[in-house]
Coordinates of C-alpha atoms in Angstrom, one line a residue:
Chain E
M153 CA -95.8 -12.2 13.0
S154 CA -92.1 -12.0 12.6
T155 CA -90.2 -14.6 12.1
I156 CA -85.9 -14.8 13.8
L157 CA -84.1 -15.4 10.8
G158 CA -81.4 -17.8 11.3
K159 CA -77.9 -17.1 11.1
A160 CA -75.5 -18.1 9.2
H161 CA -71.8 -17.3 9.9
L162 CA -68.9 -16.7 6.7
L163 CA -66.1 -18.1 8.6
R164 CA -63.8 -18.2 5.8
C165 CA -65.5 -15.8 2.3
P166 CA -63.3 -16.8 -0.9
P167 CA -62.6 -13.7 -2.6
G168 CA -65.3 -12.6 -5.3
T169 CA -68.8 -14.9 -3.5
S170 CA -71.6 -13.2 -3.4
L171 CA -75.1 -12.8 -4.0
Q172 CA -77.7 -13.5 -6.6
D173 CA -80.8 -14.5 -8.4
G174 CA -82.8 -14.3 -11.3
G175 CA -81.8 -10.5 -11.9
R176 CA -82.4 -6.8 -11.5
A177 CA -85.2 -6.9 -15.3
L178 CA -87.2 -2.9 -14.4
G179 CA -83.5 -1.2 -14.5
A180 CA -82.2 -0.6 -17.3
N181 CA -84.3 2.4 -18.4
Y182 CA -81.7 4.0 -14.8
G183 CA -78.7 2.4 -16.7
I184 CA -78.7 -0.1 -14.2
P185 CA -77.6 -4.0 -15.1
R186 CA -79.7 -7.1 -15.0
S187 CA -77.0 -8.8 -12.2
G188 CA -77.4 -12.5 -11.7
A189 CA -76.5 -15.5 -11.5
M190 CA -74.0 -16.3 -14.0
D191 CA -74.8 -19.5 -14.7
L192 CA -78.8 -19.7 -14.6
H193 CA -79.6 -23.4 -15.4
S194 CA -77.8 -23.8 -12.5
Y195 CA -79.3 -21.5 -10.0
H196 CA -82.7 -22.1 -11.1
W197 CA -82.3 -26.0 -10.9
A198 CA -80.4 -25.9 -6.8
N199 CA -83.8 -23.0 -6.3
H200 CA -86.3 -26.3 -8.0
L201 CA -84.8 -29.2 -6.2
L202 CA -85.8 -27.0 -2.5
K203 CA -88.9 -25.1 -4.1
N204 CA -88.1 -21.7 -4.1
P205 CA -90.4 -19.1 -4.7
S206 CA -88.2 -16.8 -7.8
Q207 CA -85.6 -15.0 -7.0
A208 CA -84.2 -16.9 -3.9
V209 CA -80.6 -15.3 -3.6
A210 CA -78.4 -18.0 -3.1
L211 CA -74.6 -18.0 -2.7
E212 CA -72.1 -17.1 -6.1
L213 CA -68.4 -18.8 -5.3
V214 CA -65.9 -18.9 -7.7
Q215 CA -63.5 -20.5 -5.4
P216 CA -63.1 -23.0 -3.9
G217 CA -62.4 -22.0 0.5
L218 CA -65.2 -21.5 1.6
K219 CA -66.1 -22.2 5.3
I220 CA -70.0 -21.1 6.9
K221 CA -71.8 -22.2 9.8
F222 CA -75.3 -22.3 9.6
E223 CA -76.6 -21.3 13.3
A224 CA -80.8 -22.6 13.0
P225 CA -81.5 -25.6 11.2
C226 CA -82.0 -25.3 7.3
R227 CA -82.2 -27.0 4.1
I228 CA -79.4 -25.9 0.4
A229 CA -78.7 -27.5 -2.1
L230 CA -75.5 -26.9 -4.6
A231 CA -75.3 -26.9 -8.3
G232 CA -72.9 -25.7 -10.6
A233 CA -69.5 -27.1 -10.5
T234 CA -68.9 -29.7 -9.0
V235 CA -66.8 -30.1 -5.6
A236 CA -65.5 -31.8 -2.4
V237 CA -68.2 -31.0 -0.1
T238 CA -68.0 -31.7 4.1
V239 CA -70.7 -31.1 7.1
N240 CA -68.4 -31.4 10.4
Q241 CA -65.6 -32.5 8.6
V242 CA -67.0 -35.7 7.5
G243 CA -67.2 -35.9 3.1
I244 CA -70.3 -36.3 1.6
S245 CA -70.2 -38.1 -1.2
N246 CA -73.9 -36.6 -3.3
P247 CA -74.5 -32.9 -2.3
S248 CA -76.5 -31.9 -4.6
L249 CA -79.4 -31.6 -1.2
I250 CA -78.2 -31.4 2.1
A251 CA -80.5 -30.7 5.5
L252 CA -77.9 -29.4 8.3
D253 CA -78.3 -29.0 12.0
A254 CA -78.2 -26.3 14.1
G255 CA -73.7 -25.6 14.0
D256 CA -73.4 -27.4 11.4
L257 CA -70.6 -26.0 9.7
L258 CA -70.3 -26.7 5.7
E259 CA -66.9 -26.3 3.8
I260 CA -66.2 -26.4 -0.1
G261 CA -62.9 -27.7 -1.1
A262 CA -61.7 -28.3 -4.9
F263 CA -63.7 -27.1 -7.5
H264 CA -63.5 -30.0 -10.0
T265 CA -65.3 -29.6 -12.3
G266 CA -67.3 -26.2 -14.1
A267 CA -66.3 -22.1 -12.8
R268 CA -68.9 -21.7 -10.6
L269 CA -71.2 -23.1 -7.9
Y270 CA -74.6 -22.0 -6.1
L271 CA -75.3 -22.8 -2.7
C272 CA -79.2 -22.3 -2.8
I273 CA -80.8 -22.7 1.0
E274 CA -84.6 -23.1 1.3
G275 CA -86.9 -20.5 2.3
G276 CA -83.4 -18.1 0.1
F277 CA -80.9 -16.1 1.7
Q278 CA -82.7 -12.8 2.7
V279 CA -81.7 -9.5 2.0
E280 CA -83.0 -6.3 1.3
K281 CA -84.2 -6.6 -2.2
Y282 CA -83.5 -3.4 -5.0
L283 CA -85.9 -3.4 -7.9
G284 CA -86.8 -6.7 -7.5
S285 CA -83.2 -8.4 -7.3
G286 CA -81.3 -9.1 -3.8
S287 CA -78.1 -9.5 -5.8
D288 CA -75.0 -7.7 -5.6
F289 CA -74.4 -4.9 -7.1
V290 CA -71.7 -2.1 -5.6
S291 CA -73.4 1.1 -6.9
I292 CA -76.9 -0.9 -6.2
T293 CA -75.6 -3.4 -2.6
G294 CA -72.8 -0.7 -1.6
T295 CA -71.4 -4.3 -2.1
A296 CA -69.6 -6.6 -5.1
T297 CA -68.7 -9.0 -3.1
R298 CA -69.2 -11.0 0.3
A299 CA -66.6 -11.3 3.1
T300 CA -65.1 -13.2 5.9
G301 CA -66.7 -12.8 8.9
E302 CA -70.3 -11.9 7.6
Y303 CA -73.7 -13.0 8.5
L304 CA -76.4 -14.6 5.6
H305 CA -80.0 -14.6 7.3
Y306 CA -82.9 -17.2 6.5
L307 CA -85.3 -18.8 7.5
P308 CA -84.9 -21.5 9.3
T309 CA -86.7 -25.3 9.7
Q310 CA -88.1 -26.5 12.4
S311 CA -85.7 -29.8 12.6
K312 CA -83.1 -30.9 10.9
A313 CA -85.6 -32.4 8.0
V314 CA -85.5 -36.3 6.5
L315 CA -84.6 -35.1 3.2
Q316 CA -86.6 -38.4 1.3
A317 CA -85.2 -37.3 -2.7
K318 CA -81.7 -38.4 -3.8
P319 CA -80.9 -35.4 -7.4
K320 CA -78.2 -36.1 -9.1
W321 CA -76.2 -32.7 -10.1
S322 CA -75.4 -33.7 -13.5
T323 CA -72.5 -31.1 -15.8
D324 CA -72.7 -32.7 -19.2
W325 CA -74.6 -30.3 -20.4
F326 CA -71.5 -28.1 -19.7
E327 CA -68.7 -29.2 -20.6
P328 CA -69.1 -29.5 -24.5
E329 CA -67.6 -26.5 -26.3
T330 CA -70.0 -25.5 -28.0
I331 CA -70.9 -22.3 -28.0
Q332 CA -74.2 -22.2 -29.7
A333 CA -75.0 -17.8 -30.7
Y334 CA -77.3 -15.6 -33.1
P335 CA -75.5 -13.5 -35.7
G336 CA -75.7 -10.5 -34.0
P337 CA -76.5 -6.9 -35.4
D338 CA -74.0 -6.2 -36.2
W339 CA -72.2 -9.4 -37.7
A340 CA -73.2 -8.3 -41.6
L341 CA -70.2 -5.6 -40.4
L342 CA -67.9 -8.2 -40.7
S343 CA -65.9 -9.7 -43.9
A344 CA -66.6 -12.8 -44.7
D345 CA -63.4 -13.8 -43.4
Q346 CA -63.7 -12.1 -39.9
Q347 CA -66.8 -14.8 -40.0
R348 CA -64.9 -17.6 -40.9
I349 CA -62.5 -16.8 -37.8
L350 CA -64.5 -16.8 -36.0
L351 CA -66.9 -19.9 -36.4
D352 CA -63.6 -21.6 -38.0
Q353 CA -62.1 -23.0 -35.0
P354 CA -61.8 -22.7 -31.2
V355 CA -61.0 -20.0 -29.2
H356 CA -60.1 -20.0 -25.4
L357 CA -60.9 -17.9 -22.3
S358 CA -58.9 -15.2 -21.1
K359 CA -57.8 -14.3 -17.3
L360 CA -59.8 -11.3 -18.1
S361 CA -63.1 -12.4 -17.2
N362 CA -65.9 -10.8 -14.5
R363 CA -69.6 -10.4 -14.0
M364 CA -69.0 -7.8 -16.5
G365 CA -67.9 -10.0 -19.0
I366 CA -65.1 -12.5 -20.3
Q367 CA -62.1 -11.6 -22.8
L368 CA -61.2 -14.1 -25.6
E369 CA -57.8 -14.2 -26.0
E370 CA -58.1 -14.3 -30.0
L371 CA -58.3 -11.0 -32.0
V372 CA -59.8 -10.2 -35.1
A373 CA -58.6 -7.4 -37.6
N374 CA -60.6 -5.1 -38.0
E375 CA -61.0 -1.0 -39.1
L376 CA -64.9 -0.9 -37.8
D377 CA -65.3 3.1 -36.5
D378 CA -67.5 3.4 -33.4
L379 CA -70.7 2.7 -34.3
P380 CA -73.6 4.9 -31.7
T381 CA -74.4 3.4 -28.2
N382 CA -77.4 1.5 -28.7
P383 CA -77.6 -2.0 -25.9
V384 CA -76.9 -4.1 -25.2
F385 CA -78.3 -7.7 -23.1
P386 CA -76.0 -10.4 -21.0
G387 CA -74.5 -12.5 -24.0
T388 CA -74.4 -10.0 -26.3
V389 CA -71.1 -9.8 -27.8
Q390 CA -68.0 -6.8 -28.3
L391 CA -65.3 -6.6 -31.0
T392 CA -63.5 -3.5 -30.1
P393 CA -61.2 -1.6 -32.3
G394 CA -58.1 -3.2 -31.3
G395 CA -59.5 -6.5 -32.4
K396 CA -60.4 -8.1 -28.4
I397 CA -64.1 -10.0 -28.1
I398 CA -65.5 -9.8 -25.4
I399 CA -68.5 -11.4 -24.4
L400 CA -70.9 -9.3 -22.3
M401 CA -72.4 -10.9 -19.3
R402 CA -74.6 -10.5 -16.3
D403 CA -72.8 -6.7 -14.9
A404 CA -72.1 -5.3 -18.2
G405 CA -74.0 -1.6 -19.2
V406 CA -77.2 -2.0 -21.3
T407 CA -75.9 -0.5 -23.3
G408 CA -72.3 0.1 -25.9
G409 CA -70.8 1.5 -28.4
Y410 CA -68.3 -1.5 -29.6
P411 CA -69.5 -3.4 -32.4
R412 CA -72.3 -6.6 -31.3
I413 CA -71.2 -9.1 -33.3
L414 CA -73.0 -12.0 -31.6
Q415 CA -76.0 -12.9 -29.4
L416 CA -75.1 -16.1 -27.5
S417 CA -78.7 -18.3 -26.7
E418 CA -79.1 -18.3 -23.1
D419 CA -78.2 -22.3 -22.4
A420 CA -74.6 -21.0 -24.0
Q421 CA -74.3 -18.0 -21.5
S422 CA -74.8 -21.1 -18.3
R423 CA -72.5 -23.3 -20.6
L424 CA -69.6 -19.7 -20.9
A425 CA -70.2 -19.5 -17.2
Q426 CA -68.2 -22.3 -16.6
K427 CA -65.6 -22.4 -18.0
K428 CA -62.2 -21.1 -16.4
A429 CA -59.3 -19.5 -18.5
G430 CA -57.6 -21.1 -20.8
D431 CA -60.7 -24.1 -22.0
S432 CA -61.1 -23.3 -25.5
I433 CA -65.8 -22.6 -26.9
R434 CA -66.5 -22.9 -30.9
F435 CA -68.8 -20.6 -31.1
Q436 CA -71.8 -21.8 -33.8
L437 CA -74.5 -19.3 -35.4
L438 CA -78.1 -20.1 -34.9
P439 CA -80.8 -19.0 -37.8
T440 CA -82.0 -16.1 -36.5
H441 CA -85.7 -15.9 -35.9
Chain P
M45 CA -88.1 8.1 -40.7
K46 CA -89.9 5.0 -40.5
P47 CA -88.1 1.6 -39.0
S48 CA -86.5 -0.8 -40.4
Y49 CA -87.4 -4.2 -37.5
Q50 CA -84.7 -6.7 -37.1
R51 CA -85.2 -9.9 -35.2
I52 CA -81.9 -11.7 -33.1
S53 CA -82.8 -13.8 -31.5
P54 CA -86.0 -15.8 -30.4
T55 CA -87.5 -13.3 -28.0
L56 CA -85.0 -10.5 -28.6
G57 CA -84.6 -8.0 -31.8
E58 CA -84.1 -4.6 -33.2
L59 CA -86.5 -0.9 -34.1
V60 CA -82.7 0.6 -36.4
W61 CA -83.0 3.8 -37.2
N62 CA -79.7 4.0 -40.1
A63 CA -80.2 7.7 -39.5
E64 CA -78.0 10.6 -37.2
P65 CA -79.4 10.5 -33.4
T66 CA -81.3 14.3 -33.7
D67 CA -84.6 15.4 -31.8
E68 CA -86.5 14.0 -34.9
L69 CA -85.0 10.5 -33.8
L70 CA -85.6 10.8 -30.4
S71 CA -89.3 11.7 -30.7
I72 CA -90.6 8.5 -33.3
Q73 CA -88.3 6.3 -30.5
F74 CA -90.1 7.9 -28.4
A75 CA -93.4 7.5 -30.4
Y76 CA -92.2 3.9 -30.7
L77 CA -91.5 2.4 -27.2
N78 CA -94.7 4.3 -26.4
Y79 CA -96.8 2.3 -29.0
V80 CA -95.1 -1.3 -27.9
Q81 CA -95.1 -0.8 -24.4
T82 CA -99.4 0.3 -24.9
N83 CA -100.7 -2.2 -27.1
F84 CA -98.0 -5.5 -26.0
S85 CA -98.2 -5.1 -22.6
T86 CA -98.1 -8.7 -22.4
S87 CA -96.3 -9.6 -24.3
I88 CA -92.5 -7.8 -23.9
L89 CA -91.2 -7.4 -21.2
E90 CA -88.7 -4.9 -21.9
V91 CA -87.8 -1.7 -24.2
R92 CA -84.3 -0.3 -24.1
Q93 CA -83.1 2.5 -25.6
G94 CA -80.5 3.4 -27.6
F95 CA -79.0 6.5 -30.2
T96 CA -80.6 5.1 -33.2
R97 CA -82.2 2.0 -32.6
L98 CA -85.0 0.0 -29.5
S99 CA -84.1 -3.0 -29.2
L100 CA -87.9 -4.8 -27.5
L101 CA -87.2 -8.3 -25.0
W102 CA -90.2 -10.4 -25.8
K103 CA -91.9 -13.1 -23.6
N104 CA -91.3 -14.9 -26.4
L105 CA -91.1 -16.7 -29.5
A106 CA -94.6 -16.5 -30.9
S107 CA -94.9 -12.8 -29.4
Q108 CA -92.2 -11.3 -31.3
Q109 CA -93.6 -13.4 -34.3
E110 CA -96.9 -11.2 -33.8
F111 CA -94.9 -8.1 -34.1
V112 CA -92.5 -8.7 -36.7
K113 CA -96.4 -8.9 -39.1
L114 CA -97.4 -6.0 -37.7
V115 CA -94.3 -3.6 -37.6
D116 CA -95.0 -2.6 -41.7
T117 CA -98.3 -1.6 -41.3
I118 CA -96.9 1.1 -38.5
H119 CA -97.9 4.5 -38.7
L120 CA -97.5 7.2 -35.6
N121 CA -96.3 10.3 -35.4
P122 CA -94.0 12.0 -33.6
E123 CA -94.0 11.7 -29.7
P124 CA -93.5 15.9 -28.6
L125 CA -90.4 16.3 -26.9
P126 CA -90.3 17.5 -22.5
E127 CA -89.6 20.9 -21.8
K128 CA -88.2 20.4 -18.6
V129 CA -84.8 21.7 -18.7
W130 CA -81.7 20.6 -15.8
Q131 CA -79.5 23.5 -15.0
V132 CA -76.3 21.4 -13.7
P133 CA -74.4 23.6 -12.0
V134 CA -70.4 22.7 -13.2
C135 CA -66.9 24.1 -10.8
Y136 CA -64.8 23.6 -14.3
H137 CA -61.5 23.6 -12.5
P138 CA -58.9 21.7 -12.8
E139 CA -58.9 20.6 -9.1
Y140 CA -62.5 19.7 -10.7
G141 CA -61.5 18.7 -13.5
Q142 CA -58.3 15.8 -14.1
D143 CA -57.8 17.0 -17.1
L144 CA -59.0 20.1 -18.3
E145 CA -55.4 21.4 -18.3
D146 CA -54.7 19.3 -21.1
F147 CA -58.1 19.0 -23.3
V148 CA -57.9 23.0 -23.7
K149 CA -53.9 22.3 -24.5
S150 CA -55.3 20.3 -26.6
K151 CA -58.5 22.3 -28.6
N152 CA -56.6 25.5 -28.1
L153 CA -58.5 27.1 -26.7
S154 CA -58.7 29.7 -23.5
V155 CA -61.2 27.6 -20.5
A156 CA -62.6 30.2 -20.5
E157 CA -63.7 30.4 -24.2
V158 CA -64.0 25.9 -22.4
I159 CA -67.0 27.0 -20.6
Q160 CA -68.0 29.1 -22.5
L161 CA -68.6 26.9 -25.8
H162 CA -69.4 23.8 -22.8
T163 CA -71.9 26.2 -21.1
Q164 CA -73.4 27.7 -24.0
G165 CA -75.9 24.8 -25.7
L166 CA -78.8 23.2 -24.1
Y167 CA -77.9 19.0 -23.5
R168 CA -80.5 16.1 -24.8
I169 CA -81.1 13.4 -23.0
H170 CA -81.6 10.0 -24.8
F171 CA -81.3 7.3 -22.6
F172 CA -79.1 5.9 -19.3
G173 CA -76.8 3.7 -20.5
F174 CA -73.0 2.0 -19.6
L175 CA -73.2 3.0 -15.4
P176 CA -76.6 3.3 -13.2
G177 CA -77.9 6.8 -13.7
F178 CA -75.1 8.1 -16.6
F179 CA -77.3 10.5 -19.5
Y180 CA -76.1 9.5 -22.8
L181 CA -76.6 13.7 -24.0
N182 CA -76.7 15.1 -27.2
G183 CA -76.0 19.0 -28.7
L184 CA -72.0 18.6 -27.9
S185 CA -70.1 21.9 -30.1
P186 CA -67.9 20.6 -32.5
K187 CA -65.3 23.1 -31.2
L188 CA -65.2 20.4 -28.1
H189 CA -65.0 17.2 -29.8
L190 CA -61.8 14.8 -29.1
P191 CA -61.4 11.1 -29.3
R192 CA -61.3 9.6 -25.9
K193 CA -58.2 8.8 -24.0
N194 CA -56.2 5.9 -25.0
V195 CA -54.5 4.6 -21.2
P196 CA -58.9 5.2 -19.4
A197 CA -58.2 6.2 -15.5
L198 CA -58.5 3.7 -13.2
A199 CA -61.1 7.0 -11.0
V200 CA -62.4 9.4 -12.0
P201 CA -65.0 10.6 -9.5
A202 CA -68.4 10.8 -9.1
G203 CA -70.1 14.4 -10.7
S204 CA -67.6 14.3 -13.6
V205 CA -68.7 16.1 -16.1
A206 CA -66.5 14.8 -19.0
I207 CA -66.1 15.0 -22.3
G208 CA -65.4 12.0 -24.8
G209 CA -65.6 11.3 -28.3
K210 CA -69.2 13.5 -29.5
Q211 CA -70.2 13.8 -26.4
T212 CA -70.8 14.5 -23.3
G213 CA -71.2 13.1 -20.3
I214 CA -71.7 13.0 -15.8
Y215 CA -70.1 10.7 -14.1
P216 CA -72.8 9.8 -11.9
I217 CA -70.6 7.4 -9.8
Q218 CA -66.8 6.8 -9.0
S219 CA -65.5 4.7 -12.4
P220 CA -62.1 4.2 -14.4
G221 CA -63.6 5.6 -17.5
G222 CA -62.1 7.5 -20.7
W223 CA -63.4 10.7 -20.9
H224 CA -61.7 13.9 -20.3
S225 CA -63.1 15.3 -16.8
I226 CA -63.2 19.2 -17.2
G227 CA -64.8 19.1 -14.0
R228 CA -67.2 18.7 -11.4
S229 CA -70.9 18.6 -10.1
P230 CA -71.7 19.2 -7.4
L231 CA -75.0 17.6 -7.4
P232 CA -76.4 14.1 -6.7
F233 CA -77.2 11.9 -10.4
F234 CA -77.9 8.7 -8.5
D235 CA -79.4 7.2 -5.4
P236 CA -81.0 3.5 -5.6
K237 CA -82.4 5.1 -1.9
Q238 CA -85.0 6.6 -4.1
T239 CA -87.5 5.6 -5.9
P240 CA -86.7 6.6 -8.8
P241 CA -83.3 7.1 -8.5
V242 CA -82.8 9.1 -11.5
W243 CA -84.7 12.5 -11.2
A244 CA -84.2 13.6 -15.1
K245 CA -86.2 12.2 -18.1
P246 CA -85.3 10.8 -21.6
G247 CA -86.2 13.6 -23.2
E248 CA -85.8 16.4 -20.9
Q249 CA -82.7 18.3 -21.3
I250 CA -79.0 19.6 -20.2
Q251 CA -78.3 22.6 -19.4
F252 CA -74.1 23.8 -17.8
V253 CA -73.7 26.6 -15.7
S254 CA -70.4 27.6 -14.2
I255 CA -70.0 27.7 -10.4
T256 CA -66.4 28.4 -9.0
A257 CA -64.4 26.3 -6.8
S258 CA -65.7 28.1 -3.6
Q259 CA -69.5 27.9 -5.1
F260 CA -68.7 24.3 -5.3
E261 CA -66.9 23.6 -1.5
N262 CA -69.6 25.0 -0.1
W263 CA -72.2 23.7 -1.6
K264 CA -74.9 22.4 0.3
D265 CA -78.4 20.6 0.5
A266 CA -80.1 24.0 -0.3
D267 CA -78.8 24.2 -2.9
T268 CA -78.8 20.8 -4.7
K269 CA -82.2 21.4 -3.8
N270 CA -83.3 24.9 -5.1
F271 CA -81.1 23.1 -8.6
L272 CA -83.3 20.0 -8.6
Q273 CA -86.6 21.9 -8.5

């Protein structure tokens, strides 16, 4: 049996838009990054609303300006950043869960709070999976981002479905500054002064941030040597010889040679993914388990 | 060579060896890798290898706690390393190794000496990291050690063979990079359409073989097949 896939036309696709799911857990043995949604909390929430299978592929947006036309009926869910949403140029006050008809035009405008929006569709966008994941990563899927003019495919619903549930997305969880982290493998190599600098004051996200990592504006002077190359994970915080603090995110390489000073909790990684350049965060040390 | 275990998060920890990376250490790491994968297959999500650590990602806190109770009682024999040696053709020519001329000057060696030193040894693959399909190799002659560049190159071509610090490696895909490129190999090193996407395994060895610019230019798929048997 073959299903005729619905098509969604990206009439305008802002820079940095990519397809993401829970990530490529099995790739690390070949040096393949984890990838997947930067804010897994929001990604999972929206997929849950749609009763989607795990690893359903969603769009991750980092900028306003998306214009997407759905050529077959479908249900979508939005979570993450709060944004201005219109369907056929009519504003939607609660855009968590939206039923769309064939030909409907969805537009995403200004980001009010947060940095990343997840647009999930019932059944997930249909793409070829590699090592269990459809997440975009240039050396795997041939592209890091999606482009204007492309079509995305999905499993259409039979007709415009009536939606009973009115879930309300809240961003309260990502607004606090606190970023909880465990001491990293090399935390003990830092002096008491260096540890204090990292914990006692707010630090700020720099503009040098992408899916590989988020760099902070503050420097922490250090004379630590490079270490033997060892595993790193999303949420590992590295301290470079120049004193830069880099928080590794989903597309980071699987190993690194800089001291690994902190390891963010899973919740902290999702919260951090909703912070913008210039936002302040405050590390809070969790006890080692 | 008994490791300690360092817990990091409720589900992440690592086996720690405070030793230089050697064949002996790799043999012990393989023994622990197999032990964990065999005895904790239902509670471990991932075992990730580095030069002096094995990171263990657990399904939950209870799984990690169970391992912590046990870890000091584990006694393992080193795992024998594979015998396989892969020959990797490299064209050591300024046209293919964009930093070759600067490299020989910095080291006060001739190109012939660099080729001789780089091709004489066997290099052990410890793990993949940095980029998809990038081998971490051990065994570079100290005569070829050179600190990484201060300013990384924006685009190092796929197949570039390079030296950074005490290590040598091959860029499997085009990437920015801070190592000194001394040549290029015509072999493919990473192909996501293949399962697995790489042709070598950790523990196997690499030997570089010098080829001429004309051999590189006339390289055929059949030549690749001959090398990758």
